[in-house]
mmCIF file of C-alpha atoms in Angstrom:
data_model
loop_
_atom_site.group_PDB
_atom_site.id
_atom_site.type_symbol
_atom_site.label_atom_id
_atom_site.label_comp_id
_atom_site.label_asym_id
_atom_site.label_seq_id
_atom_site.Cartn_x
_atom_site.Cartn_y
_atom_site.Cartn_z
ATOM 1 C CA MET J 909 -80.098 -66.046 84.825
ATOM 2 C CA ASN J 910 -81.570 -62.136 84.276
ATOM 3 C CA GLY J 911 -83.086 -61.937 81.504
ATOM 4 C CA ASN J 912 -80.550 -58.610 80.201
ATOM 5 C CA GLY J 913 -83.224 -57.781 76.633
ATOM 6 C CA PHE J 914 -83.154 -61.759 75.806
ATOM 7 C CA ALA J 915 -87.033 -63.889 75.497
ATOM 8 C CA VAL J 916 -84.769 -66.781 75.426
ATOM 9 C CA ARG J 917 -81.893 -67.530 76.873
ATOM 10 C CA ALA J 918 -80.342 -71.391 77.713
ATOM 11 C CA GLU J 919 -77.069 -72.264 78.792
ATOM 12 C CA GLY J 920 -75.307 -75.498 78.893
ATOM 13 C CA LEU J 921 -78.730 -77.486 77.262
ATOM 14 C CA GLN J 922 -78.405 -81.289 77.171
ATOM 15 C CA LYS J 923 -80.903 -84.275 76.172
ATOM 16 C CA ARG J 924 -80.099 -87.609 76.462
ATOM 17 C CA TYR J 925 -81.199 -90.422 74.794
ATOM 18 C CA GLY J 926 -79.855 -93.223 75.547
ATOM 19 C CA GLU J 927 -75.948 -93.828 75.313
ATOM 20 C CA LYS J 928 -76.814 -90.719 72.117
ATOM 21 C CA TYR J 929 -76.584 -86.684 73.118
ATOM 22 C CA ALA J 930 -79.218 -84.771 71.214
ATOM 23 C CA LEU J 931 -78.202 -81.632 72.431
ATOM 24 C CA ASP J 932 -74.334 -81.713 74.291
ATOM 25 C CA GLY J 933 -74.397 -78.424 75.236
ATOM 26 C CA PHE J 934 -76.683 -75.935 73.345
ATOM 27 C CA ASP J 935 -75.878 -72.128 74.452
ATOM 28 C CA LEU J 936 -78.494 -70.337 72.455
ATOM 29 C CA HIS J 937 -79.273 -66.455 73.710
ATOM 30 C CA VAL J 938 -82.240 -65.223 72.134
ATOM 31 C CA ARG J 939 -82.797 -61.155 71.870
ATOM 32 C CA GLN J 940 -86.485 -59.759 72.504
ATOM 33 C CA GLY J 941 -88.696 -58.510 69.851
ATOM 34 C CA THR J 942 -86.497 -60.625 67.104
ATOM 35 C CA VAL J 943 -86.904 -62.770 64.578
ATOM 36 C CA HIS J 944 -84.029 -65.770 65.992
ATOM 37 C CA GLY J 945 -83.016 -68.096 63.024
ATOM 38 C CA LEU J 946 -81.984 -71.887 64.418
ATOM 39 C CA LEU J 947 -80.349 -73.824 61.365
ATOM 40 C CA GLY J 948 -78.618 -77.246 61.346
ATOM 41 C CA PRO J 949 -78.620 -80.642 59.143
ATOM 42 C CA ASN J 950 -82.146 -83.343 60.299
ATOM 43 C CA GLY J 951 -80.798 -84.745 63.418
ATOM 44 C CA ALA J 952 -79.039 -81.471 63.956
ATOM 45 C CA GLY J 953 -80.561 -81.052 67.819
ATOM 46 C CA LYS J 954 -82.815 -78.594 65.998
ATOM 47 C CA THR J 955 -86.923 -79.670 67.023
ATOM 48 C CA THR J 956 -84.918 -81.210 70.697
ATOM 49 C CA ALA J 957 -84.433 -77.716 71.826
ATOM 50 C CA VAL J 958 -87.940 -76.321 70.712
ATOM 51 C CA ARG J 959 -89.746 -79.414 73.115
ATOM 52 C CA ILE J 960 -87.644 -78.086 75.940
ATOM 53 C CA LEU J 961 -87.533 -74.427 75.361
ATOM 54 C CA SER J 962 -91.309 -74.531 75.222
ATOM 55 C CA THR J 963 -91.173 -77.557 78.229
ATOM 56 C CA LEU J 964 -92.458 -80.704 76.081
ATOM 57 C CA ILE J 965 -89.771 -82.253 77.176
ATOM 58 C CA ARG J 966 -87.686 -82.219 80.657
ATOM 59 C CA LEU J 967 -84.000 -81.556 80.353
ATOM 60 C CA ASP J 968 -81.537 -83.842 81.589
ATOM 61 C CA GLY J 969 -79.001 -80.336 82.204
ATOM 62 C CA GLY J 970 -78.195 -77.382 81.399
ATOM 63 C CA ARG J 971 -80.467 -74.154 82.178
ATOM 64 C CA ALA J 972 -83.388 -72.212 79.969
ATOM 65 C CA GLU J 973 -85.308 -69.508 80.346
ATOM 66 C CA VAL J 974 -88.027 -68.602 77.803
ATOM 67 C CA ALA J 975 -89.559 -64.756 79.083
ATOM 68 C CA GLY J 976 -88.377 -64.248 82.442
ATOM 69 C CA ALA J 977 -89.487 -67.912 83.247
ATOM 70 C CA ASP J 978 -87.663 -70.590 83.978
ATOM 71 C CA VAL J 979 -88.206 -74.026 82.155
ATOM 72 C CA VAL J 980 -87.647 -76.291 85.275
ATOM 73 C CA ARG J 981 -89.657 -74.746 87.304
ATOM 74 C CA GLU J 982 -92.135 -72.485 86.329
ATOM 75 C CA PRO J 983 -93.588 -74.594 83.508
ATOM 76 C CA ALA J 984 -96.879 -73.322 83.619
ATOM 77 C CA LEU J 985 -94.939 -69.278 83.881
ATOM 78 C CA VAL J 986 -93.771 -70.976 80.318
ATOM 79 C CA ARG J 987 -97.054 -72.478 79.195
ATOM 80 C CA GLY J 988 -98.705 -68.648 79.079
ATOM 81 C CA ARG J 989 -96.668 -66.764 77.707
ATOM 82 C CA ILE J 990 -95.581 -69.074 74.328
ATOM 83 C CA GLY J 991 -97.286 -69.974 70.907
ATOM 84 C CA LEU J 992 -95.498 -73.314 69.363
ATOM 85 C CA THR J 993 -96.731 -73.502 65.285
ATOM 86 C CA GLY J 994 -95.223 -76.818 64.157
ATOM 87 C CA GLN J 995 -94.478 -77.848 60.132
ATOM 88 C CA TYR J 996 -98.168 -78.980 60.118
ATOM 89 C CA ALA J 997 -101.709 -76.431 60.554
ATOM 90 C CA ALA J 998 -102.879 -78.483 63.809
ATOM 91 C CA VAL J 999 -106.063 -77.209 62.259
ATOM 92 C CA ASP J 1000 -109.526 -78.301 61.381
ATOM 93 C CA GLU J 1001 -110.545 -78.341 57.815
ATOM 94 C CA ILE J 1002 -113.976 -78.835 58.624
ATOM 95 C CA LEU J 1003 -114.269 -76.261 61.050
ATOM 96 C CA THR J 1004 -114.804 -72.319 59.211
ATOM 97 C CA GLY J 1005 -111.700 -70.078 59.606
ATOM 98 C CA ARG J 1006 -113.731 -67.774 62.147
ATOM 99 C CA GLN J 1007 -114.865 -71.340 64.139
ATOM 100 C CA ASN J 1008 -111.561 -72.590 63.866
ATOM 101 C CA LEU J 1009 -110.504 -69.635 66.019
ATOM 102 C CA GLU J 1010 -113.493 -69.332 68.658
ATOM 103 C CA MET J 1011 -112.510 -73.039 69.644
ATOM 104 C CA PHE J 1012 -108.952 -71.901 70.225
ATOM 105 C CA GLY J 1013 -110.070 -69.458 71.761
ATOM 106 C CA ARG J 1014 -113.135 -71.208 74.253
ATOM 107 C CA LEU J 1015 -109.882 -74.067 74.857
ATOM 108 C CA PHE J 1016 -107.671 -70.728 76.505
ATOM 109 C CA HIS J 1017 -110.964 -70.471 78.875
ATOM 110 C CA LEU J 1018 -110.864 -66.894 77.201
ATOM 111 C CA GLY J 1019 -115.436 -67.531 77.441
ATOM 112 C CA ALA J 1020 -117.919 -67.192 74.405
ATOM 113 C CA LYS J 1021 -117.955 -63.150 73.770
ATOM 114 C CA ARG J 1022 -113.758 -62.868 74.331
ATOM 115 C CA ALA J 1023 -112.782 -65.802 72.110
ATOM 116 C CA ALA J 1024 -115.305 -64.105 68.806
ATOM 117 C CA ARG J 1025 -114.258 -60.609 69.368
ATOM 118 C CA ARG J 1026 -110.487 -62.173 69.976
ATOM 119 C CA ALA J 1027 -110.941 -64.395 66.476
ATOM 120 C CA GLN J 1028 -112.468 -61.694 64.429
ATOM 121 C CA GLU J 1029 -108.774 -59.429 65.562
ATOM 122 C CA LEU J 1030 -106.756 -62.136 64.277
ATOM 123 C CA LEU J 1031 -108.368 -62.911 61.010
ATOM 124 C CA GLU J 1032 -108.280 -58.737 60.311
ATOM 125 C CA GLN J 1033 -104.532 -59.539 61.437
ATOM 126 C CA PHE J 1034 -103.785 -61.966 59.000
ATOM 127 C CA HIS J 1035 -106.442 -61.439 56.530
ATOM 128 C CA LEU J 1036 -108.348 -63.662 56.001
ATOM 129 C CA GLU J 1037 -111.684 -61.830 56.986
ATOM 130 C CA ASP J 1038 -112.382 -62.231 53.197
ATOM 131 C CA ALA J 1039 -112.583 -66.323 54.101
ATOM 132 C CA ALA J 1040 -113.838 -65.599 58.007
ATOM 133 C CA GLU J 1041 -116.921 -68.047 56.641
ATOM 134 C CA LYS J 1042 -115.001 -71.167 54.671
ATOM 135 C CA GLY J 1043 -114.508 -74.202 55.794
ATOM 136 C CA ALA J 1044 -110.199 -74.445 56.253
ATOM 137 C CA GLY J 1045 -110.722 -77.493 53.795
ATOM 138 C CA GLN J 1046 -111.176 -74.850 51.125
ATOM 139 C CA TYR J 1047 -108.058 -72.919 52.444
ATOM 140 C CA SER J 1048 -104.875 -72.821 49.711
ATOM 141 C CA GLY J 1049 -101.781 -73.591 51.817
ATOM 142 C CA GLY J 1050 -100.481 -70.431 52.890
ATOM 143 C CA MET J 1051 -103.610 -69.703 53.903
ATOM 144 C CA ARG J 1052 -104.083 -72.671 56.624
ATOM 145 C CA ARG J 1053 -100.725 -71.543 57.932
ATOM 146 C CA ARG J 1054 -101.903 -68.213 58.816
ATOM 147 C CA LEU J 1055 -104.654 -68.632 60.800
ATOM 148 C CA ASP J 1056 -102.464 -71.727 62.505
ATOM 149 C CA LEU J 1057 -100.463 -69.111 63.186
ATOM 150 C CA ALA J 1058 -103.132 -67.262 63.746
ATOM 151 C CA ALA J 1059 -103.998 -69.822 66.116
ATOM 152 C CA SER J 1060 -100.769 -70.192 68.031
ATOM 153 C CA MET J 1061 -101.428 -66.087 69.069
ATOM 154 C CA ILE J 1062 -104.999 -66.596 70.754
ATOM 155 C CA LEU J 1063 -102.656 -65.276 73.742
ATOM 156 C CA ALA J 1064 -100.205 -62.870 72.113
ATOM 157 C CA PRO J 1065 -97.825 -64.813 73.680
ATOM 158 C CA ALA J 1066 -94.769 -62.668 74.316
ATOM 159 C CA VAL J 1067 -92.633 -65.346 72.285
ATOM 160 C CA LEU J 1068 -93.736 -67.964 69.625
ATOM 161 C CA PHE J 1069 -91.331 -70.515 68.324
ATOM 162 C CA LEU J 1070 -92.501 -71.051 65.003
ATOM 163 C CA ASP J 1071 -90.928 -75.380 64.085
ATOM 164 C CA GLU J 1072 -89.755 -75.371 59.804
ATOM 165 C CA PRO J 1073 -93.670 -72.693 59.417
ATOM 166 C CA THR J 1074 -93.241 -73.866 55.387
ATOM 167 C CA THR J 1075 -92.362 -76.838 54.736
ATOM 168 C CA GLY J 1076 -94.647 -78.554 51.490
ATOM 169 C CA LEU J 1077 -95.520 -74.729 50.887
ATOM 170 C CA ASP J 1078 -95.344 -73.650 47.481
ATOM 171 C CA PRO J 1079 -93.531 -70.560 46.444
ATOM 172 C CA ARG J 1080 -96.404 -68.119 47.328
ATOM 173 C CA SER J 1081 -97.462 -69.909 50.450
ATOM 174 C CA ARG J 1082 -94.845 -68.636 51.196
ATOM 175 C CA LEU J 1083 -94.488 -65.979 51.212
ATOM 176 C CA GLU J 1084 -96.823 -64.795 52.767
ATOM 177 C CA VAL J 1085 -96.246 -67.158 55.861
ATOM 178 C CA TRP J 1086 -93.282 -64.753 55.897
ATOM 179 C CA ASP J 1087 -95.568 -61.911 56.642
ATOM 180 C CA ALA J 1088 -96.948 -63.168 58.573
ATOM 181 C CA VAL J 1089 -94.061 -63.349 60.598
ATOM 182 C CA ARG J 1090 -92.925 -59.820 59.842
ATOM 183 C CA GLU J 1091 -96.107 -58.671 61.023
ATOM 184 C CA LEU J 1092 -96.148 -60.110 65.082
ATOM 185 C CA VAL J 1093 -92.543 -59.131 65.275
ATOM 186 C CA ALA J 1094 -93.798 -55.752 64.317
ATOM 187 C CA GLY J 1095 -96.298 -56.507 66.861
ATOM 188 C CA GLY J 1096 -93.406 -57.016 69.293
ATOM 189 C CA THR J 1097 -93.572 -60.562 69.653
ATOM 190 C CA THR J 1098 -89.900 -62.453 69.507
ATOM 191 C CA VAL J 1099 -89.765 -65.019 67.049
ATOM 192 C CA LEU J 1100 -87.891 -69.157 67.121
ATOM 193 C CA LEU J 1101 -87.744 -70.524 64.038
ATOM 194 C CA THR J 1102 -85.568 -73.241 63.921
ATOM 195 C CA THR J 1103 -85.568 -74.056 59.011
ATOM 196 C CA GLN J 1104 -83.308 -75.568 56.772
ATOM 197 C CA TYR J 1105 -85.031 -73.336 53.740
ATOM 198 C CA LEU J 1106 -81.425 -71.436 54.111
ATOM 199 C CA GLU J 1107 -83.154 -68.409 51.931
ATOM 200 C CA GLU J 1108 -85.810 -68.573 54.840
ATOM 201 C CA ALA J 1109 -83.363 -67.477 57.528
ATOM 202 C CA ASP J 1110 -82.127 -64.697 55.411
ATOM 203 C CA ARG J 1111 -84.428 -62.921 54.497
ATOM 204 C CA LEU J 1112 -85.958 -63.162 58.160
ATOM 205 C CA ALA J 1113 -83.897 -63.605 60.088
ATOM 206 C CA SER J 1114 -81.839 -60.964 62.441
ATOM 207 C CA ARG J 1115 -79.342 -63.363 64.197
ATOM 208 C CA ILE J 1116 -78.707 -67.101 63.343
ATOM 209 C CA THR J 1117 -77.718 -69.652 65.246
ATOM 210 C CA VAL J 1118 -76.422 -73.081 63.311
ATOM 211 C CA ILE J 1119 -76.549 -76.044 65.473
ATOM 212 C CA ASP J 1120 -74.126 -79.591 64.625
ATOM 213 C CA ARG J 1121 -75.031 -82.745 66.596
ATOM 214 C CA GLY J 1122 -76.167 -80.909 69.734
ATOM 215 C CA ARG J 1123 -74.107 -78.002 69.921
ATOM 216 C CA ALA J 1124 -73.658 -73.975 68.433
ATOM 217 C CA ILE J 1125 -71.185 -73.842 65.923
ATOM 218 C CA ALA J 1126 -71.914 -70.237 65.439
ATOM 219 C CA ASP J 1127 -73.806 -67.543 65.790
ATOM 220 C CA ASP J 1128 -74.070 -64.656 63.862
ATOM 221 C CA THR J 1129 -75.568 -62.477 61.738
ATOM 222 C CA PRO J 1130 -77.151 -63.736 58.407
ATOM 223 C CA ASP J 1131 -74.261 -60.910 57.412
ATOM 224 C CA GLY J 1132 -72.091 -61.691 59.541
ATOM 225 C CA LEU J 1133 -72.391 -65.244 59.025
ATOM 226 C CA LYS J 1134 -71.026 -64.519 55.536
ATOM 227 C CA ASN J 1135 -68.373 -62.348 55.721
ATOM 228 C CA THR J 1136 -66.891 -65.520 57.207
ATOM 229 C CA VAL J 1137 -67.149 -67.641 53.563
ATOM 230 C CA GLY J 1138 -64.881 -64.726 52.336
ATOM 231 C CA GLY J 1139 -65.774 -61.678 49.697
ATOM 232 C CA SER J 1140 -67.445 -61.634 46.530
ATOM 233 C CA HIS J 1141 -66.628 -64.136 43.944
ATOM 234 C CA LEU J 1142 -66.372 -63.823 39.917
ATOM 235 C CA ASP J 1143 -68.345 -66.794 37.993
ATOM 236 C CA VAL J 1144 -68.012 -66.658 34.195
ATOM 237 C CA VAL J 1145 -69.616 -69.179 31.666
ATOM 238 C CA VAL J 1146 -68.671 -69.814 28.345
ATOM 239 C CA ARG J 1147 -70.674 -70.847 25.948
ATOM 240 C CA ASP J 1148 -67.693 -73.438 23.988
ATOM 241 C CA PRO J 1149 -65.599 -76.191 26.602
ATOM 242 C CA ALA J 1150 -62.665 -75.142 24.362
ATOM 243 C CA ASP J 1151 -62.475 -71.711 24.932
ATOM 244 C CA LEU J 1152 -62.253 -73.118 28.965
ATOM 245 C CA PRO J 1153 -58.927 -72.228 29.355
ATOM 246 C CA ALA J 1154 -58.416 -69.519 28.873
ATOM 247 C CA ALA J 1155 -60.874 -67.555 30.443
ATOM 248 C CA VAL J 1156 -59.247 -69.845 34.008
ATOM 249 C CA LYS J 1157 -55.318 -67.333 32.654
ATOM 250 C CA ALA J 1158 -58.355 -64.624 32.794
ATOM 251 C CA VAL J 1159 -59.383 -65.385 36.099
ATOM 252 C CA THR J 1160 -55.821 -65.930 37.344
ATOM 253 C CA ARG J 1161 -54.085 -63.007 36.674
ATOM 254 C CA VAL J 1162 -57.136 -61.296 39.020
ATOM 255 C CA CYS J 1163 -58.293 -63.612 41.684
ATOM 256 C CA ALA J 1164 -56.648 -63.911 45.270
ATOM 257 C CA GLY J 1165 -56.188 -67.566 44.971
ATOM 258 C CA GLU J 1166 -56.044 -70.355 43.038
ATOM 259 C CA PRO J 1167 -59.656 -70.002 40.581
ATOM 260 C CA LEU J 1168 -62.649 -73.281 40.521
ATOM 261 C CA VAL J 1169 -63.189 -74.886 37.306
ATOM 262 C CA ILE J 1170 -66.615 -76.498 36.533
ATOM 263 C CA ASP J 1171 -66.454 -79.038 33.835
ATOM 264 C CA VAL J 1172 -68.828 -79.827 33.271
ATOM 265 C CA GLU J 1173 -70.407 -76.765 33.403
ATOM 266 C CA ARG J 1174 -68.240 -74.523 30.941
ATOM 267 C CA ARG J 1175 -67.404 -72.418 34.390
ATOM 268 C CA VAL J 1176 -65.578 -70.719 36.487
ATOM 269 C CA GLN J 1177 -64.746 -69.337 39.489
ATOM 270 C CA ALA J 1178 -62.775 -67.224 42.559
ATOM 271 C CA SER J 1179 -62.670 -64.299 45.661
ATOM 272 C CA VAL J 1180 -62.376 -61.663 44.576
ATOM 273 C CA THR J 1181 -61.387 -59.210 46.647
ATOM 274 C CA ASP J 1182 -61.828 -55.227 44.311
ATOM 275 C CA ARG J 1183 -64.876 -56.519 43.138
ATOM 276 C CA VAL J 1184 -65.292 -54.324 39.770
ATOM 277 C CA ALA J 1185 -62.169 -53.600 38.793
ATOM 278 C CA ALA J 1186 -61.918 -57.395 38.026
ATOM 279 C CA LEU J 1187 -65.442 -57.993 37.030
ATOM 280 C CA THR J 1188 -64.109 -55.559 34.031
ATOM 281 C CA ASP J 1189 -61.030 -56.517 33.388
ATOM 282 C CA VAL J 1190 -62.039 -60.104 33.074
ATOM 283 C CA ALA J 1191 -65.486 -58.990 31.285
ATOM 284 C CA ARG J 1192 -62.529 -56.980 28.330
ATOM 285 C CA THR J 1193 -60.223 -59.885 29.069
ATOM 286 C CA LEU J 1194 -62.422 -62.537 27.505
ATOM 287 C CA GLN J 1195 -63.706 -59.608 24.457
ATOM 288 C CA ASP J 1196 -60.189 -59.167 23.097
ATOM 289 C CA GLU J 1197 -59.813 -62.481 22.456
ATOM 290 C CA GLY J 1198 -63.382 -63.466 21.390
ATOM 291 C CA VAL J 1199 -63.797 -66.249 23.796
ATOM 292 C CA ALA J 1200 -67.917 -65.775 23.701
ATOM 293 C CA VAL J 1201 -69.472 -65.596 27.742
ATOM 294 C CA GLU J 1202 -72.329 -66.950 28.021
ATOM 295 C CA ASP J 1203 -72.582 -65.962 31.948
ATOM 296 C CA ILE J 1204 -70.108 -63.583 33.754
ATOM 297 C CA GLY J 1205 -71.053 -61.804 37.335
ATOM 298 C CA LEU J 1206 -70.193 -61.685 40.870
ATOM 299 C CA ARG J 1207 -72.056 -64.332 43.814
ATOM 300 C CA ARG J 1208 -71.479 -62.708 47.322
ATOM 301 C CA PRO J 1209 -71.615 -66.500 50.141
ATOM 302 C CA SER J 1210 -74.978 -67.336 50.501
ATOM 303 C CA LEU J 1211 -76.253 -69.384 53.858
ATOM 304 C CA ASP J 1212 -76.318 -72.274 51.474
ATOM 305 C CA ASP J 1213 -72.272 -71.731 51.877
ATOM 306 C CA VAL J 1214 -71.597 -70.616 54.433
ATOM 307 C CA PHE J 1215 -73.779 -74.008 55.712
ATOM 308 C CA LEU J 1216 -71.297 -75.774 53.143
ATOM 309 C CA ARG J 1217 -68.273 -74.803 55.785
ATOM 310 C CA LEU J 1218 -69.723 -75.089 59.512
ATOM 311 C CA THR J 1219 -71.503 -79.475 58.556
ATOM 312 C CA GLY J 1220 -69.551 -80.317 55.970
ATOM 313 C CA GLN J 1221 -73.712 -80.888 54.738
ATOM 314 C CA THR J 1222 -75.326 -79.431 51.364
ATOM 315 C CA SER J 1223 -78.985 -77.477 52.472
ATOM 316 C CA GLU J 1224 -82.615 -78.190 51.136
ATOM 317 C CA THR J 1225 -83.660 -74.699 50.266
ATOM 318 C CA PRO J 1226 -85.935 -74.562 47.404
ATOM 319 C CA ALA J 1227 -85.095 -72.343 44.018
ATOM 320 C CA PRO J 1228 -84.785 -68.257 44.201
ATOM 321 C CA LEU J 1229 -88.445 -66.879 45.529
ATOM 322 C CA ALA J 1230 -86.613 -63.139 43.523
ATOM 323 C CA ASP J 1231 -89.012 -63.539 40.020
ATOM 324 C CA LEU J 1232 -91.603 -64.889 41.828
ATOM 325 C CA GLU J 1233 -91.925 -61.495 43.656
ATOM 326 C CA LYS J 1234 -91.589 -60.333 39.700
ATOM 327 C CA GLU J 1235 -94.815 -61.789 39.059
ATOM 328 C CA ILE J 1236 -96.742 -60.849 42.449
ATOM 329 C CA ALA J 1237 -95.907 -56.820 42.870
ATOM 330 C CA ALA J 1238 -96.263 -56.746 39.239
#
């Protein structure tokens, strides 16, 4: 296979366990110097794909190249050009941050002086200088994860596989990891990110592949995937359940289809085409009729909507981080 600007190319990957296919003709193309998200429900084949691409397990069919090397014929070359970070930080909590990085450097045969120099570079790059002499066991979850990312960058890999890197982290720590990933990509590293946190993929990835039952069922930019669900949605929440019929009538006049009524939430939702005109019309109508509105607004489709439409399952996306980001910025 010719690279043609792709850091990862996989075609028709198959992996079978007994009678069950974990991957069944999976295709993936990841452009160099980008973050590419790999989304899918539990058991869809995400981790199996990463293990094949990182040469941890052998494929049963298909072909794959990573950083210009074939994963079957040239596994040693692939391993020399990649980094891999799993779901949990693989650092020694007794050693300091600096000692952890120097140890990994020695394991990569850098020699004592080169390992120390590389450790210092990574401590600075990942903003861990102030905690360099502290035991990793004293680090916060986000700091441990940044240290783990730094360790995977000892040899500055061309491709970094991040397999659910923020599992179990609090919102502030996730933001720290996201910033670190952005810095890596700015430095030229290509990142393949597997995650069930759809907001994470939306914030980081320039392109996303959705995998289900071992096959790629969608591949597009985040906005492109959202557009497959439809346009904007008008969302109205009334204060009094008795006003729901009036809200439905007002929304029906401007919506592109049948509105959705969620009685328990006193909510009416509908797809609209002329966003501003629809919002203005409904707000004026409800005001004229004396309907007390608790909330009204326009909402674009989210990756959660895409995920549900494509896989029939909901995601495990954490709560939005907008409020936390405002707090940190302040």
